[in-house]
PDB file of C-alpha atoms in Angstrom:
ATOM      1  CA  UNK A   1     -24.809 -25.729  -7.327  1.00 50.00           C
ATOM      2  CA  UNK A   2     -26.223 -23.488 -10.293  1.00 50.00           C
ATOM      3  CA  UNK A   3     -27.204 -20.737  -7.696  1.00 51.00           C
ATOM      4  CA  UNK A   4     -23.653 -20.557  -6.450  1.00 59.00           C
ATOM      5  CA  UNK A   5     -22.136 -19.906  -9.788  1.00 57.00           C
ATOM      6  CA  UNK A   6     -24.914 -17.335 -10.811  1.00 63.00           C
ATOM      7  CA  UNK A   7     -24.122 -15.371  -7.661  1.00 63.00           C
ATOM      8  CA  UNK A   8     -20.375 -15.613  -8.243  1.00 64.00           C
ATOM      9  CA  UNK A   9     -20.495 -14.867 -11.821  1.00 61.00           C
ATOM     10  CA  UNK A  10     -22.595 -12.000 -11.091  1.00 64.00           C
ATOM     11  CA  UNK A  11     -20.135 -10.478  -8.745  1.00 63.00           C
ATOM     12  CA  UNK A  12     -17.458 -11.403 -10.992  1.00 62.00           C
ATOM     13  CA  UNK A  13     -18.945  -9.874 -14.147  1.00 64.00           C
ATOM     14  CA  UNK A  14     -18.168  -6.318 -12.481  1.00 60.00           C
ATOM     15  CA  UNK A  15     -14.478  -7.141 -12.419  1.00 62.00           C
ATOM     16  CA  UNK A  16     -14.299  -8.978 -15.717  1.00 69.00           C
ATOM     17  CA  UNK A  17     -14.105 -12.239 -14.250  1.00 72.00           C
ATOM     18  CA  UNK A  18     -16.007 -15.579 -14.636  1.00 73.00           C
ATOM     19  CA  UNK A  19     -15.937 -18.289 -11.896  1.00 77.00           C
ATOM     20  CA  UNK A  20     -16.635 -21.047 -14.108  1.00 74.00           C
ATOM     21  CA  UNK A  21     -17.973 -24.248 -12.535  1.00 77.00           C
ATOM     22  CA  UNK A  22     -17.098 -23.416  -8.921  1.00 82.00           C
ATOM     23  CA  UNK A  23     -19.244 -24.798  -6.414  1.00 85.00           C
ATOM     24  CA  UNK A  24     -19.696 -23.100  -2.836  1.00 85.00           C
ATOM     25  CA  UNK A  25     -20.618 -24.694   0.486  1.00 87.00           C
ATOM     26  CA  UNK A  26     -20.570 -23.714   4.091  1.00 89.00           C
ATOM     27  CA  UNK A  27     -21.448 -24.815   7.558  1.00 93.00           C
ATOM     28  CA  UNK A  28     -21.941 -22.691  10.705  1.00 94.00           C
ATOM     29  CA  UNK A  29     -22.683 -23.773  14.245  1.00 96.00           C
ATOM     30  CA  UNK A  30     -23.318 -21.224  17.014  1.00 95.00           C
ATOM     31  CA  UNK A  31     -23.932 -22.198  20.536  1.00 95.00           C
ATOM     32  CA  UNK A  32     -25.638 -19.606  23.012  1.00 94.00           C
ATOM     33  CA  UNK A  33     -25.424 -20.043  26.733  1.00 92.00           C
ATOM     34  CA  UNK A  34     -25.707 -18.116  30.089  1.00 89.00           C
ATOM     35  CA  UNK A  35     -28.865 -16.151  29.051  1.00 88.00           C
ATOM     36  CA  UNK A  36     -27.484 -15.132  25.476  1.00 88.00           C
ATOM     37  CA  UNK A  37     -24.388 -13.517  27.111  1.00 91.00           C
ATOM     38  CA  UNK A  38     -21.905 -16.302  25.785  1.00 93.00           C
ATOM     39  CA  UNK A  39     -21.590 -17.176  22.379  1.00 94.00           C
ATOM     40  CA  UNK A  40     -19.581 -19.950  20.718  1.00 96.00           C
ATOM     41  CA  UNK A  41     -19.151 -20.386  16.872  1.00 97.00           C
ATOM     42  CA  UNK A  42     -17.433 -22.586  14.362  1.00 97.00           C
ATOM     43  CA  UNK A  43     -17.748 -22.954  10.697  1.00 96.00           C
ATOM     44  CA  UNK A  44     -16.187 -23.730   7.381  1.00 95.00           C
ATOM     45  CA  UNK A  45     -16.418 -22.065   3.921  1.00 92.00           C
ATOM     46  CA  UNK A  46     -15.494 -24.320   0.935  1.00 92.00           C
ATOM     47  CA  UNK A  47     -15.140 -23.575  -2.769  1.00 89.00           C
ATOM     48  CA  UNK A  48     -14.834 -26.711  -4.910  1.00 91.00           C
ATOM     49  CA  UNK A  49     -13.276 -26.528  -8.444  1.00 89.00           C
ATOM     50  CA  UNK A  50     -12.715 -22.842  -7.988  1.00 85.00           C
ATOM     51  CA  UNK A  51     -11.282 -21.294 -11.221  1.00 83.00           C
ATOM     52  CA  UNK A  52     -11.262 -17.977 -12.701  1.00 78.00           C
ATOM     53  CA  UNK A  53     -11.479 -16.869 -16.228  1.00 79.00           C
ATOM     54  CA  UNK A  54     -10.227 -13.515 -17.581  1.00 74.00           C
ATOM     55  CA  UNK A  55      -9.578 -12.341 -20.987  1.00 73.00           C
ATOM     56  CA  UNK A  56     -10.055 -15.841 -22.196  1.00 76.00           C
ATOM     57  CA  UNK A  57      -7.673 -17.403 -20.031  1.00 76.00           C
ATOM     58  CA  UNK A  58      -8.845 -20.031 -17.366  1.00 78.00           C
ATOM     59  CA  UNK A  59      -6.864 -20.961 -14.156  1.00 80.00           C
ATOM     60  CA  UNK A  60      -6.385 -24.383 -13.196  1.00 83.00           C
ATOM     61  CA  UNK A  61      -9.313 -25.509 -10.901  1.00 87.00           C
ATOM     62  CA  UNK A  62      -8.597 -25.871  -7.040  1.00 90.00           C
ATOM     63  CA  UNK A  63     -10.541 -26.676  -3.809  1.00 94.00           C
ATOM     64  CA  UNK A  64     -10.289 -24.138  -1.226  1.00 95.00           C
ATOM     65  CA  UNK A  65     -11.368 -24.265   2.516  1.00 96.00           C
ATOM     66  CA  UNK A  66     -11.626 -21.707   5.099  1.00 97.00           C
ATOM     67  CA  UNK A  67     -12.364 -22.665   8.720  1.00 97.00           C
ATOM     68  CA  UNK A  68     -12.651 -20.912  11.978  1.00 97.00           C
ATOM     69  CA  UNK A  69     -13.823 -21.355  15.703  1.00 97.00           C
ATOM     70  CA  UNK A  70     -14.142 -18.573  18.509  1.00 96.00           C
ATOM     71  CA  UNK A  71     -16.279 -17.531  21.436  1.00 96.00           C
ATOM     72  CA  UNK A  72     -17.404 -14.317  23.035  1.00 95.00           C
ATOM     73  CA  UNK A  73     -18.357 -13.370  26.372  1.00 95.00           C
ATOM     74  CA  UNK A  74     -20.584 -10.350  25.936  1.00 94.00           C
ATOM     75  CA  UNK A  75     -20.840  -9.592  29.746  1.00 93.00           C
ATOM     76  CA  UNK A  76     -17.084 -10.039  30.143  1.00 91.00           C
ATOM     77  CA  UNK A  77     -16.349  -7.911  26.945  1.00 92.00           C
ATOM     78  CA  UNK A  78     -13.931 -10.523  25.723  1.00 93.00           C
ATOM     79  CA  UNK A  79     -13.759 -12.582  22.577  1.00 94.00           C
ATOM     80  CA  UNK A  80     -11.246 -15.325  21.589  1.00 93.00           C
ATOM     81  CA  UNK A  81     -10.472 -16.656  18.163  1.00 93.00           C
ATOM     82  CA  UNK A  82      -9.433 -20.143  18.729  1.00 94.00           C
ATOM     83  CA  UNK A  83      -8.596 -21.133  15.245  1.00 95.00           C
ATOM     84  CA  UNK A  84      -8.612 -19.906  11.797  1.00 95.00           C
ATOM     85  CA  UNK A  85      -7.397 -22.080   8.910  1.00 97.00           C
ATOM     86  CA  UNK A  86      -6.909 -21.913   5.097  1.00 96.00           C
ATOM     87  CA  UNK A  87      -6.056 -24.441   2.641  1.00 97.00           C
ATOM     88  CA  UNK A  88      -6.136 -25.130  -1.029  1.00 95.00           C
ATOM     89  CA  UNK A  89      -5.392 -28.004  -3.138  1.00 95.00           C
ATOM     90  CA  UNK A  90      -4.929 -28.469  -6.811  1.00 90.00           C
ATOM     91  CA  UNK A  91      -5.197 -31.905  -8.600  1.00 85.00           C
ATOM     92  CA  UNK A  92      -5.345 -33.516  -5.069  1.00 87.00           C
ATOM     93  CA  UNK A  93      -1.981 -31.816  -4.125  1.00 91.00           C
ATOM     94  CA  UNK A  94      -1.450 -29.313  -1.435  1.00 93.00           C
ATOM     95  CA  UNK A  95      -1.064 -25.827  -2.725  1.00 93.00           C
ATOM     96  CA  UNK A  96      -1.808 -23.436   0.253  1.00 95.00           C
ATOM     97  CA  UNK A  97      -2.101 -24.040   4.007  1.00 97.00           C
ATOM     98  CA  UNK A  98      -2.111 -21.392   6.785  1.00 96.00           C
ATOM     99  CA  UNK A  99      -3.627 -20.590   9.844  1.00 95.00           C
ATOM    100  CA  UNK A 100      -3.382 -19.119  13.533  1.00 93.00           C
ATOM    101  CA  UNK A 101      -0.360 -20.519  15.263  1.00 87.00           C
ATOM    102  CA  UNK A 102      -1.923 -19.531  18.481  1.00 85.00           C
ATOM    103  CA  UNK A 103      -5.236 -18.262  19.569  1.00 87.00           C
ATOM    104  CA  UNK A 104      -6.221 -14.447  19.586  1.00 87.00           C
ATOM    105  CA  UNK A 105      -8.011 -12.858  22.802  1.00 88.00           C
ATOM    106  CA  UNK A 106      -9.927  -9.359  22.165  1.00 88.00           C
ATOM    107  CA  UNK A 107     -10.884  -7.433  25.028  1.00 87.00           C
ATOM    108  CA  UNK A 108     -13.198  -4.411  24.711  1.00 87.00           C
ATOM    109  CA  UNK A 109     -14.018  -3.950  28.342  1.00 83.00           C
ATOM    110  CA  UNK A 110     -11.405  -1.380  29.322  1.00 80.00           C
ATOM    111  CA  UNK A 111     -10.776   2.135  28.346  1.00 81.00           C
ATOM    112  CA  UNK A 112      -9.357   0.911  24.964  1.00 78.00           C
ATOM    113  CA  UNK A 113      -9.731  -2.265  22.898  1.00 75.00           C
ATOM    114  CA  UNK A 114      -6.745  -4.646  23.390  1.00 75.00           C
ATOM    115  CA  UNK A 115      -5.742  -7.918  22.043  1.00 76.00           C
ATOM    116  CA  UNK A 116      -3.358 -10.718  23.007  1.00 78.00           C
ATOM    117  CA  UNK A 117      -0.179 -11.763  21.062  1.00 81.00           C
ATOM    118  CA  UNK A 118      -1.194 -13.718  18.023  1.00 85.00           C
ATOM    119  CA  UNK A 119       0.736 -15.544  15.238  1.00 89.00           C
ATOM    120  CA  UNK A 120      -0.251 -16.647  11.684  1.00 91.00           C
ATOM    121  CA  UNK A 121       1.628 -19.035   9.479  1.00 95.00           C
ATOM    122  CA  UNK A 122       0.972 -19.501   5.724  1.00 96.00           C
ATOM    123  CA  UNK A 123       2.851 -21.765   2.985  1.00 97.00           C
ATOM    124  CA  UNK A 124       2.375 -21.791  -0.589  1.00 95.00           C
ATOM    125  CA  UNK A 125       3.759 -25.056  -2.246  1.00 95.00           C
ATOM    126  CA  UNK A 126       4.443 -25.409  -5.963  1.00 92.00           C
ATOM    127  CA  UNK A 127       2.051 -22.551  -7.173  1.00 90.00           C
ATOM    128  CA  UNK A 128       2.273 -22.675 -11.091  1.00 87.00           C
ATOM    129  CA  UNK A 129       2.558 -18.957 -12.201  1.00 84.00           C
ATOM    130  CA  UNK A 130       1.711 -19.991 -15.735  1.00 82.00           C
ATOM    131  CA  UNK A 131      -1.705 -21.107 -14.543  1.00 79.00           C
ATOM    132  CA  UNK A 132      -2.411 -17.446 -13.266  1.00 77.00           C
ATOM    133  CA  UNK A 133      -0.741 -15.732 -16.207  1.00 74.00           C
ATOM    134  CA  UNK A 134      -3.733 -13.474 -16.884  1.00 68.00           C
ATOM    135  CA  UNK A 135      -3.702 -12.358 -13.368  1.00 70.00           C
ATOM    136  CA  UNK A 136       0.156 -12.209 -12.563  1.00 68.00           C
ATOM    137  CA  UNK A 137       0.884 -10.452 -15.815  1.00 67.00           C
ATOM    138  CA  UNK A 138       1.896 -11.590 -19.534  1.00 68.00           C
ATOM    139  CA  UNK A 139       5.536 -10.837 -18.852  1.00 75.00           C
ATOM    140  CA  UNK A 140       5.622 -13.981 -16.496  1.00 73.00           C
ATOM    141  CA  UNK A 141       5.759 -17.065 -18.960  1.00 73.00           C
ATOM    142  CA  UNK A 142       6.286 -19.835 -16.326  1.00 84.00           C
ATOM    143  CA  UNK A 143       7.498 -20.522 -12.873  1.00 85.00           C
ATOM    144  CA  UNK A 144       6.661 -22.250  -9.596  1.00 89.00           C
ATOM    145  CA  UNK A 145       6.504 -20.297  -6.499  1.00 91.00           C
ATOM    146  CA  UNK A 146       7.130 -21.725  -2.935  1.00 95.00           C
ATOM    147  CA  UNK A 147       6.585 -19.407   0.015  1.00 95.00           C
ATOM    148  CA  UNK A 148       6.598 -19.491   3.946  1.00 96.00           C
ATOM    149  CA  UNK A 149       5.295 -16.753   5.902  1.00 95.00           C
ATOM    150  CA  UNK A 150       5.163 -16.146   9.572  1.00 94.00           C
ATOM    151  CA  UNK A 151       3.560 -13.091  11.117  1.00 89.00           C
ATOM    152  CA  UNK A 152       3.743 -12.469  14.773  1.00 88.00           C
ATOM    153  CA  UNK A 153       1.888  -9.625  16.385  1.00 81.00           C
ATOM    154  CA  UNK A 154       2.576  -8.778  20.176  1.00 79.00           C
ATOM    155  CA  UNK A 155       2.339  -5.963  22.394  1.00 70.00           C
ATOM    156  CA  UNK A 156      -1.146  -5.616  21.455  1.00 68.00           C
ATOM    157  CA  UNK A 157      -0.448  -5.293  17.844  1.00 59.00           C
ATOM    158  CA  UNK A 158       2.230  -2.590  18.245  1.00 69.00           C
ATOM    159  CA  UNK A 159       4.903  -4.752  17.000  1.00 76.00           C
ATOM    160  CA  UNK A 160       4.575  -6.983  13.897  1.00 82.00           C
ATOM    161  CA  UNK A 161       7.376  -9.411  13.204  1.00 90.00           C
ATOM    162  CA  UNK A 162       7.489 -10.782   9.847  1.00 92.00           C
ATOM    163  CA  UNK A 163       9.553 -13.737   8.409  1.00 94.00           C
ATOM    164  CA  UNK A 164       9.219 -14.406   4.802  1.00 95.00           C
ATOM    165  CA  UNK A 165      11.242 -16.786   2.619  1.00 95.00           C
ATOM    166  CA  UNK A 166      10.704 -18.667  -0.731  1.00 95.00           C
ATOM    167  CA  UNK A 167      11.858 -19.426  -3.993  1.00 94.00           C
ATOM    168  CA  UNK A 168      10.705 -19.144  -7.747  1.00 88.00           C
ATOM    169  CA  UNK A 169      11.890 -22.328  -9.668  1.00 90.00           C
ATOM    170  CA  UNK A 170      12.356 -22.257 -13.431  1.00 87.00           C
ATOM    171  CA  UNK A 171      11.038 -18.686 -13.772  1.00 83.00           C
ATOM    172  CA  UNK A 172      10.673 -17.416 -17.347  1.00 84.00           C
ATOM    173  CA  UNK A 173       9.806 -13.840 -18.085  1.00 82.00           C
ATOM    174  CA  UNK A 174       9.876 -11.679 -21.098  1.00 80.00           C
ATOM    175  CA  UNK A 175       9.803  -7.896 -21.330  1.00 78.00           C
ATOM    176  CA  UNK A 176       9.998  -6.649 -24.935  1.00 77.00           C
ATOM    177  CA  UNK A 177      13.015  -8.284 -26.366  1.00 81.00           C
ATOM    178  CA  UNK A 178      14.579  -9.020 -23.018  1.00 81.00           C
ATOM    179  CA  UNK A 179      14.039 -12.675 -21.997  1.00 81.00           C
ATOM    180  CA  UNK A 180      15.114 -14.687 -18.792  1.00 80.00           C
ATOM    181  CA  UNK A 181      14.509 -18.417 -18.927  1.00 85.00           C
ATOM    182  CA  UNK A 182      14.871 -21.156 -16.287  1.00 85.00           C
ATOM    183  CA  UNK A 183      15.984 -18.761 -13.540  1.00 85.00           C
ATOM    184  CA  UNK A 184      15.822 -19.926  -9.940  1.00 88.00           C
ATOM    185  CA  UNK A 185      15.459 -17.162  -7.492  1.00 88.00           C
ATOM    186  CA  UNK A 186      15.637 -17.402  -3.684  1.00 93.00           C
ATOM    187  CA  UNK A 187      14.317 -14.705  -1.362  1.00 92.00           C
ATOM    188  CA  UNK A 188      14.270 -13.976   2.148  1.00 94.00           C
ATOM    189  CA  UNK A 189      12.821 -11.028   4.403  1.00 91.00           C
ATOM    190  CA  UNK A 190      12.868 -10.520   8.242  1.00 89.00           C
TER     191      UNK A 190
END
């Protein structure tokens, strides 16, 4: 409600950003068991009609969701992040989706902190760069971004594997008198 906007806009004022009519909501459930030594939590944060205004330019509104669930055994000194999910939609169309591909276990009971292998996937679909021009730079005039990212951390985080691929469709840029128009770019990184 109005309080949400006041808090966001107060924080945004420091960075020269206005959050417009963004509405925040959240849920959090915590279960406590075994005399307080076992905790389980799940929750969600949502931002409806999220938009940013900077230098007189406003982004198209989107709905954002972040959800999580996990547990901790304080006596056993182990925690488990079961789920972490991110999603965004714009005009009822999916824009961003991501989350843990498998749960993460963190153990702080031994001589050093350890955690199990983990994986995170993220996809961006049909992201309109023109809507974010004041944030991506005035040299970008148009284009749509599609992106797929897979991160895999194994050997207790000592090895990070990254697979990234995507494309920019109908990219239009201008730097000085140089202009590119309707360029399609494909990229891949491993």
